[in-house]
Amino acid sequence: MADNRLTIDEIERWLRQDDPARLEDLWRQADAVRRQFVGDAVHLRGLIEISNHCVRGCRYCGINAANDSLVRYRMTADEILACAHRAVDFDYGTVVLQAGEDPGIETEWLADIVRRIKRRTPLAVTLSLGERPVEDLICWRKSGADRYLLRFETSDARLYGMIHPSSPGHPDRMELLGVLRRLGYEVGSGVMVGIPGQRLHSLAEDINLFARLDLDMIGIGPFIPNLHTPLGSGELAPPIDPAEQVPNTDLMTCKAVALTRRVCPQANIPSTTALATINPESGRELGLTRGANIIMPNLTPLQYRTLYEIYPGKACINETADACNACLRTRIESIGRTIGSGPGGRKRISNG
Ligand code: 5AD
Ligand code: FES
């Protein structure tokens, strides 16, 4: 078994590796570590995109506040509860409530929804609602929320500053990840692969940081240009040496997933929708065979789903929850894996 401790330089060398035979070794190592630490079960997390309102101006994201070409929606509590019950019907162990940073999602309103889901179903509840005030995070944890996702997007502070205007008076994302941990959430983060201006060295640092943060969940997807955003329309292209630029390809995403599995053997790592978007044929399977162990099927009602357009051409945007459920089960079984049951939380196993 390969040693899973990799230095930043070793990670960077792997990211630059293009020899197919060496890359086969990387996929094999990642798959072996995945099997040893989290097993063959693929856990399904039902994604409910509860609101596309957003007050922030992320320069990569299609639902940013400045995009006025988008009809905005916020699901009702009953609609959200109905989706949670569908998750139970499909035997998913978790629901992920995701939205833009939407102050219209009031603290108590969401707390009540979390309590109702926890009272009426066996589901784990994951929140992915952006940079909320600490009081909100405390309240939702007390209401029963189990996990929180907040990607740091890139550990390159300069690049992050360019693509993610900060909000005065808010703690930054790194600080919030610490707060979430102290509150007892399982903590998820992650990055985009191939942001214009992102260097191979900084992606290697991202992967090293995942390990130092001891993250429970790590989402990694390719950057997909969105014409309704400054970064996607080419308005904001930080000039760097093309040899240093991270490509936003499925191959580079898979390298990042595989290396992340090696340095974070116990983490829950999804094969992301963005990877399936740039490789509709086999992106889901590539992620799962190169380190990932989670899939997040979309449960958002179709009339809203098309409005949650973070990036164009999102996989499954016109598929019903039933269709995605059936499709994903077939895909998982086709690669000889099983479907996980129960909430599928972070396992803590001694790493010898
Ligand atoms: N391409 C790929 N991923 C994106 N995200 C936001 N915009 C894009 C884009 N244009 C990702 C971010 C965010 C997550 C919810 O979606 O990483 O954290
Ligand atoms: Fe949605 Fe295949 S995963 S249709």
Short mmCIF file of C-alpha atoms and ligand atoms in Angstrom, two decimals:
data_model
loop_
_atom_site.label_atom_id
_atom_site.label_comp_id
_atom_site.label_asym_id
_atom_site.label_seq_id
_atom_site.Cartn_x
_atom_site.Cartn_y
_atom_site.Cartn_z
CA MET A 1 0.00 0.00 0.00
CA ALA A 2 1.34 3.43 -0.96
CA ASP A 3 2.16 5.88 1.82
CA ASN A 4 -0.72 8.32 1.91
CA ARG A 5 1.26 11.19 3.35
CA LEU A 6 2.25 13.32 0.38
CA THR A 7 4.16 16.60 0.49
CA ILE A 8 2.88 19.61 -1.44
CA ASP A 9 5.68 19.04 -3.97
CA GLU A 10 4.72 15.41 -4.45
CA ILE A 11 1.09 16.39 -4.95
CA GLU A 12 2.14 19.02 -7.49
CA ARG A 13 4.26 16.46 -9.38
CA TRP A 14 1.24 14.17 -9.63
CA LEU A 15 -0.92 17.04 -10.88
CA ARG A 16 1.65 17.59 -13.67
CA GLN A 17 1.86 13.86 -14.47
CA ASP A 18 0.60 13.02 -17.96
CA ASP A 19 1.98 9.52 -18.47
CA PRO A 20 -1.10 7.25 -18.74
CA ALA A 21 0.69 4.31 -17.11
CA ARG A 22 1.71 6.39 -14.07
CA LEU A 23 -1.79 7.81 -13.82
CA GLU A 24 -3.17 4.25 -13.78
CA ASP A 25 -1.06 3.77 -10.64
CA LEU A 26 -2.60 6.87 -9.10
CA TRP A 27 -6.17 5.68 -9.86
CA ARG A 28 -5.34 2.23 -8.44
CA GLN A 29 -3.86 3.69 -5.25
CA ALA A 30 -6.82 6.03 -4.73
CA ASP A 31 -9.33 3.24 -5.35
CA ALA A 32 -7.51 0.93 -2.91
CA VAL A 33 -7.43 3.60 -0.19
CA ARG A 34 -11.12 4.32 -0.79
CA ARG A 35 -12.01 0.64 -0.44
CA GLN A 36 -9.89 0.18 2.68
CA PHE A 37 -11.15 3.24 4.56
CA VAL A 38 -14.74 3.87 3.42
CA GLY A 39 -15.65 0.62 1.69
CA ASP A 40 -17.62 -0.16 -1.46
CA ALA A 41 -20.90 1.50 -0.48
CA VAL A 42 -21.79 4.68 -2.35
CA HIS A 43 -23.87 6.93 -0.12
CA LEU A 44 -26.59 9.03 -1.73
CA ARG A 45 -27.36 12.55 -0.47
CA GLY A 46 -30.56 14.10 -1.81
CA LEU A 47 -29.88 17.69 -2.87
CA ILE A 48 -32.69 20.24 -2.38
CA GLU A 49 -31.90 23.68 -3.84
CA ILE A 50 -34.19 25.64 -1.55
CA SER A 51 -33.56 29.19 -2.84
CA ASN A 52 -31.64 30.85 -5.67
CA HIS A 53 -31.71 34.31 -4.04
CA CYS A 54 -28.21 35.52 -3.24
CA VAL A 55 -26.83 38.78 -1.83
CA ARG A 56 -23.21 38.01 -2.74
CA GLY A 57 -21.23 38.79 -5.85
CA CYS A 58 -19.12 35.67 -6.47
CA ARG A 59 -17.58 36.29 -9.87
CA TYR A 60 -17.89 32.66 -10.99
CA CYS A 61 -21.40 31.84 -9.85
CA GLY A 62 -24.53 32.17 -11.98
CA ILE A 63 -26.88 33.01 -9.12
CA ASN A 64 -24.79 35.97 -7.90
CA ALA A 65 -26.79 39.08 -6.94
CA ALA A 66 -25.82 41.03 -10.07
CA ASN A 67 -27.31 38.50 -12.48
CA ASP A 68 -30.67 40.08 -13.31
CA SER A 69 -31.45 37.61 -16.10
CA LEU A 70 -32.62 35.06 -13.54
CA VAL A 71 -36.10 34.52 -12.06
CA ARG A 72 -35.62 34.11 -8.31
CA TYR A 73 -37.48 31.55 -6.15
CA ARG A 74 -37.57 30.37 -2.57
CA MET A 75 -39.24 27.03 -1.82
CA THR A 76 -41.96 26.88 0.83
CA ALA A 77 -41.49 24.85 4.01
CA ASP A 78 -44.06 22.32 2.81
CA GLU A 79 -42.28 21.90 -0.52
CA ILE A 80 -38.99 21.29 1.28
CA LEU A 81 -40.62 18.76 3.62
CA ALA A 82 -42.19 16.97 0.65
CA CYS A 83 -38.72 16.64 -0.95
CA ALA A 84 -37.32 15.27 2.31
CA HIS A 85 -40.02 12.59 2.30
CA ARG A 86 -39.07 11.68 -1.26
CA ALA A 87 -35.50 11.21 -0.01
CA VAL A 88 -36.86 8.71 2.52
CA ASP A 89 -38.88 6.94 -0.22
CA PHE A 90 -35.71 6.63 -2.33
CA ASP A 91 -33.82 5.33 0.71
CA TYR A 92 -31.33 8.21 0.74
CA GLY A 93 -29.76 8.70 4.17
CA THR A 94 -29.21 12.45 3.97
CA VAL A 95 -30.74 15.62 2.58
CA VAL A 96 -28.62 18.62 1.68
CA LEU A 97 -30.46 21.95 1.90
CA GLN A 98 -28.58 24.30 -0.39
CA ALA A 99 -29.15 27.93 -1.42
CA GLY A 100 -27.44 31.14 -2.35
CA GLU A 101 -26.59 33.42 0.57
CA ASP A 102 -30.20 34.40 1.18
CA PRO A 103 -31.12 36.47 4.27
CA GLY A 104 -34.73 35.74 3.27
CA ILE A 105 -34.02 32.28 4.67
CA GLU A 106 -34.83 33.40 8.19
CA THR A 107 -33.04 31.75 11.08
CA GLU A 108 -36.14 30.48 12.91
CA TRP A 109 -37.95 29.50 9.73
CA LEU A 110 -35.09 27.20 8.69
CA ALA A 111 -34.63 25.94 12.27
CA ASP A 112 -38.25 24.84 12.27
CA ILE A 113 -37.79 22.98 8.97
CA VAL A 114 -34.69 21.21 10.32
CA ARG A 115 -36.60 20.20 13.46
CA ARG A 116 -39.50 18.87 11.42
CA ILE A 117 -37.21 16.80 9.17
CA LYS A 118 -35.36 15.41 12.17
CA ARG A 119 -38.61 14.60 14.03
CA ARG A 120 -40.38 12.95 11.14
CA THR A 121 -37.59 11.14 9.26
CA PRO A 122 -34.35 9.26 10.00
CA LEU A 123 -32.43 11.60 7.67
CA ALA A 124 -29.14 13.35 8.41
CA VAL A 125 -29.49 17.05 7.55
CA THR A 126 -26.68 18.89 5.79
CA LEU A 127 -26.82 22.65 5.27
CA SER A 128 -25.08 24.52 2.46
CA LEU A 129 -26.27 28.10 2.83
CA GLY A 130 -23.12 30.18 2.50
CA GLU A 131 -21.49 32.47 5.06
CA ARG A 132 -24.20 32.91 7.66
CA PRO A 133 -23.84 34.73 11.01
CA VAL A 134 -22.46 32.51 13.80
CA GLU A 135 -25.76 32.84 15.74
CA ASP A 136 -27.57 31.16 12.82
CA LEU A 137 -25.08 28.31 12.75
CA ILE A 138 -25.54 27.84 16.52
CA CYS A 139 -29.32 27.88 16.23
CA TRP A 140 -29.44 25.37 13.36
CA ARG A 141 -27.04 23.01 15.08
CA LYS A 142 -29.27 23.11 18.18
CA SER A 143 -32.25 22.38 15.95
CA GLY A 144 -30.59 19.16 14.82
CA ALA A 145 -28.57 20.00 11.69
CA ASP A 146 -25.75 17.47 11.42
CA ARG A 147 -23.39 18.81 8.75
CA TYR A 148 -22.44 22.01 6.95
CA LEU A 149 -20.81 22.48 3.54
CA LEU A 150 -18.78 25.60 2.78
CA ARG A 151 -16.19 25.32 0.02
CA PHE A 152 -13.13 27.58 0.37
CA GLU A 153 -12.91 27.46 -3.49
CA THR A 154 -9.13 28.13 -3.58
CA SER A 155 -6.48 28.58 -0.88
CA ASP A 156 -4.73 31.24 -3.01
CA ALA A 157 -5.73 34.34 -1.04
CA ARG A 158 -5.05 36.71 -3.95
CA LEU A 159 -7.12 34.71 -6.43
CA TYR A 160 -9.88 34.22 -3.85
CA GLY A 161 -9.99 37.97 -3.25
CA MET A 162 -10.46 38.54 -6.98
CA ILE A 163 -13.27 36.05 -7.49
CA HIS A 164 -15.09 36.43 -4.19
CA PRO A 165 -15.74 39.99 -2.99
CA SER A 166 -15.79 39.92 0.79
CA SER A 167 -18.70 41.03 2.87
CA PRO A 168 -17.83 43.63 5.56
CA GLY A 169 -18.31 42.41 9.10
CA HIS A 170 -18.56 38.72 8.12
CA PRO A 171 -16.01 36.23 9.41
CA ASP A 172 -14.14 34.73 6.45
CA ARG A 173 -14.65 31.20 5.22
CA MET A 174 -11.60 29.70 6.95
CA GLU A 175 -12.74 31.16 10.26
CA LEU A 176 -16.26 29.83 9.71
CA LEU A 177 -14.93 26.32 9.03
CA GLY A 178 -13.33 26.43 12.51
CA VAL A 179 -16.57 27.72 14.06
CA LEU A 180 -18.57 24.92 12.40
CA ARG A 181 -16.16 22.32 13.78
CA ARG A 182 -16.39 23.75 17.31
CA LEU A 183 -20.18 23.69 17.10
CA GLY A 184 -20.04 19.94 16.43
CA TYR A 185 -21.05 19.92 12.78
CA GLU A 186 -19.44 17.48 10.39
CA VAL A 187 -17.59 19.94 8.21
CA GLY A 188 -17.36 19.90 4.43
CA SER A 189 -15.39 22.13 2.12
CA GLY A 190 -13.84 21.93 -1.31
CA VAL A 191 -12.58 23.76 -4.35
CA MET A 192 -13.11 24.36 -8.04
CA VAL A 193 -10.52 22.99 -10.46
CA GLY A 194 -9.40 25.25 -13.29
CA ILE A 195 -10.44 28.71 -12.08
CA PRO A 196 -8.79 31.23 -14.47
CA GLY A 197 -5.61 32.30 -12.67
CA GLN A 198 -5.37 29.13 -10.53
CA ARG A 199 -1.85 27.66 -10.52
CA LEU A 200 -0.96 23.97 -10.25
CA HIS A 201 1.05 24.79 -7.14
CA SER A 202 -1.95 26.40 -5.48
CA LEU A 203 -4.18 23.38 -6.27
CA ALA A 204 -1.51 21.21 -4.59
CA GLU A 205 -1.72 23.53 -1.57
CA ASP A 206 -5.54 23.19 -1.56
CA ILE A 207 -5.25 19.41 -1.34
CA ASN A 208 -2.68 19.66 1.45
CA LEU A 209 -4.99 22.05 3.30
CA PHE A 210 -7.88 19.53 3.10
CA ALA A 211 -5.72 17.14 5.11
CA ARG A 212 -4.60 19.78 7.63
CA LEU A 213 -8.22 20.82 8.21
CA ASP A 214 -9.16 17.15 8.71
CA LEU A 215 -12.33 17.74 6.69
CA ASP A 216 -15.20 15.27 6.92
CA MET A 217 -16.46 15.98 3.38
CA ILE A 218 -14.60 17.34 0.36
CA GLY A 219 -16.31 18.44 -2.87
CA ILE A 220 -14.14 18.97 -5.96
CA GLY A 221 -15.55 19.99 -9.32
CA PRO A 222 -14.26 21.62 -12.49
CA PHE A 223 -14.82 25.36 -12.96
CA ILE A 224 -17.42 25.77 -15.72
CA PRO A 225 -17.53 29.25 -17.32
CA ASN A 226 -20.90 30.97 -16.97
CA LEU A 227 -21.47 33.79 -19.47
CA HIS A 228 -23.63 35.64 -16.95
CA THR A 229 -20.61 36.14 -14.69
CA PRO A 230 -17.45 38.27 -14.95
CA LEU A 231 -15.16 35.25 -14.67
CA GLY A 232 -17.06 33.22 -17.24
CA SER A 233 -17.38 35.98 -19.80
CA GLY A 234 -13.62 36.60 -19.83
CA GLU A 235 -13.95 40.11 -18.31
CA LEU A 236 -11.74 39.06 -15.44
CA ALA A 237 -8.86 36.93 -16.69
CA PRO A 238 -5.86 37.13 -14.36
CA PRO A 239 -2.78 36.77 -16.60
CA ILE A 240 -0.64 33.79 -15.65
CA ASP A 241 1.82 31.56 -17.48
CA PRO A 242 -0.31 28.99 -19.40
CA ALA A 243 2.06 26.22 -18.26
CA GLU A 244 1.06 26.98 -14.64
CA GLN A 245 -2.70 27.32 -15.23
CA VAL A 246 -4.83 24.45 -13.88
CA PRO A 247 -6.96 23.15 -16.77
CA ASN A 248 -10.68 22.77 -16.01
CA THR A 249 -10.81 19.24 -17.39
CA ASP A 250 -12.21 15.94 -16.19
CA LEU A 251 -8.67 14.52 -16.07
CA MET A 252 -7.36 17.27 -13.76
CA THR A 253 -10.50 16.96 -11.59
CA CYS A 254 -9.90 13.22 -11.28
CA LYS A 255 -6.25 13.79 -10.31
CA ALA A 256 -7.42 16.18 -7.57
CA VAL A 257 -10.05 13.68 -6.34
CA ALA A 258 -7.55 10.79 -6.33
CA LEU A 259 -4.87 12.77 -4.47
CA THR A 260 -7.46 14.02 -2.00
CA ARG A 261 -8.49 10.45 -1.28
CA ARG A 262 -4.87 9.54 -0.63
CA VAL A 263 -4.23 12.38 1.82
CA CYS A 264 -7.73 12.27 3.41
CA PRO A 265 -8.43 8.52 3.46
CA GLN A 266 -11.52 8.72 5.68
CA ALA A 267 -13.29 11.67 4.11
CA ASN A 268 -16.59 11.48 2.30
CA ILE A 269 -15.82 12.63 -1.24
CA PRO A 270 -18.58 13.13 -3.83
CA SER A 271 -18.30 12.47 -7.53
CA THR A 272 -19.69 15.92 -8.32
CA THR A 273 -22.43 17.14 -10.65
CA ALA A 274 -19.90 19.51 -12.24
CA LEU A 275 -17.72 16.53 -13.20
CA ALA A 276 -20.79 14.81 -14.68
CA THR A 277 -21.56 18.04 -16.55
CA ILE A 278 -18.23 18.20 -18.39
CA ASN A 279 -18.26 14.44 -18.98
CA PRO A 280 -21.91 13.35 -19.19
CA GLU A 281 -20.99 9.92 -20.52
CA SER A 282 -18.84 8.71 -17.62
CA GLY A 283 -17.98 11.57 -15.24
CA ARG A 284 -19.92 10.06 -12.32
CA GLU A 285 -18.21 6.68 -12.74
CA LEU A 286 -14.74 8.21 -13.22
CA GLY A 287 -15.07 10.07 -9.91
CA LEU A 288 -16.29 6.94 -8.10
CA THR A 289 -13.48 4.72 -9.42
CA ARG A 290 -10.77 7.30 -8.69
CA GLY A 291 -11.45 8.02 -5.04
CA ALA A 292 -15.03 9.24 -4.56
CA ASN A 293 -17.68 7.45 -2.47
CA ILE A 294 -20.68 9.81 -2.52
CA ILE A 295 -23.27 10.93 -5.10
CA MET A 296 -25.72 13.78 -4.60
CA PRO A 297 -28.88 13.12 -6.65
CA ASN A 298 -31.00 16.20 -7.22
CA LEU A 299 -34.42 16.29 -5.51
CA THR A 300 -35.31 19.89 -6.37
CA PRO A 301 -38.71 20.18 -8.11
CA LEU A 302 -38.14 20.62 -11.86
CA GLN A 303 -39.73 24.09 -12.08
CA TYR A 304 -37.07 25.41 -9.67
CA ARG A 305 -34.18 23.25 -10.76
CA THR A 306 -33.77 25.03 -14.09
CA LEU A 307 -33.49 28.33 -12.17
CA TYR A 308 -30.64 27.12 -9.97
CA GLU A 309 -28.19 27.68 -12.76
CA ILE A 310 -24.82 28.09 -11.06
CA TYR A 311 -23.18 27.12 -14.37
CA PRO A 312 -24.62 26.25 -17.78
CA GLY A 313 -25.52 22.77 -18.99
CA LYS A 314 -25.77 21.35 -15.45
CA ALA A 315 -26.13 17.56 -15.56
CA CYS A 316 -29.64 16.23 -14.95
CA ILE A 317 -31.22 19.68 -15.11
CA ASN A 318 -34.29 18.29 -16.88
CA GLU A 319 -34.41 14.88 -15.23
CA THR A 320 -37.04 14.06 -12.63
CA ALA A 321 -35.97 12.87 -9.18
CA ASP A 322 -37.23 9.39 -10.18
CA ALA A 323 -35.11 9.36 -13.34
CA CYS A 324 -31.94 10.43 -11.50
CA ASN A 325 -32.53 7.89 -8.78
CA ALA A 326 -32.87 5.04 -11.30
CA CYS A 327 -29.97 6.27 -13.46
CA LEU A 328 -27.58 6.60 -10.54
CA ARG A 329 -28.40 3.19 -9.12
CA THR A 330 -27.66 1.62 -12.51
CA ARG A 331 -24.39 3.53 -12.84
CA ILE A 332 -23.24 2.57 -9.33
CA GLU A 333 -24.09 -1.08 -9.85
CA SER A 334 -22.44 -1.11 -13.29
CA ILE A 335 -19.06 -0.49 -11.67
CA GLY A 336 -19.56 -3.20 -9.07
CA ARG A 337 -20.31 -0.93 -6.12
CA THR A 338 -23.20 -1.10 -3.66
CA ILE A 339 -25.65 1.57 -2.49
CA GLY A 340 -25.04 2.73 1.07
CA SER A 341 -27.81 2.71 3.64
CA GLY A 342 -28.22 4.99 6.65
CA PRO A 343 -26.79 8.48 7.07
CA GLY A 344 -23.23 7.52 6.02
CA GLY A 345 -21.44 9.99 8.30
CA ARG A 346 -17.69 10.40 8.61
CA LYS A 347 -16.04 7.25 9.87
CA ARG A 348 -13.08 7.72 12.16
CA ILE A 349 -10.66 4.85 11.81
CA SER A 350 -7.09 4.85 13.01
CA ASN A 351 -4.78 5.44 10.05
CA GLY A 352 -2.16 3.05 11.46
N1 5AD B 1 -18.39 26.27 -12.16
C1 5AD B 1 -18.24 25.22 -11.32
N2 5AD B 1 -18.61 25.23 -10.04
C2 5AD B 1 -19.17 26.35 -9.55
N3 5AD B 1 -19.63 26.66 -8.34
C3 5AD B 1 -20.09 27.93 -8.38
N4 5AD B 1 -19.96 28.45 -9.61
C4 5AD B 1 -19.37 27.48 -10.38
C5 5AD B 1 -18.96 27.42 -11.73
N5 5AD B 1 -19.11 28.45 -12.57
C6 5AD B 1 -19.49 25.77 -7.18
C7 5AD B 1 -18.75 26.48 -6.05
C8 5AD B 1 -19.77 26.52 -4.94
C9 5AD B 1 -20.64 25.34 -5.27
C10 5AD B 1 -21.99 25.36 -4.65
O1 5AD B 1 -20.74 25.40 -6.68
O2 5AD B 1 -17.61 25.71 -5.68
O3 5AD B 1 -19.20 26.40 -3.66
FE1 FES B 2 -29.54 12.25 -13.16
FE2 FES B 2 -28.37 10.18 -14.57
S1 FES B 2 -27.86 11.03 -12.65
S2 FES B 2 -30.18 11.31 -14.97
#
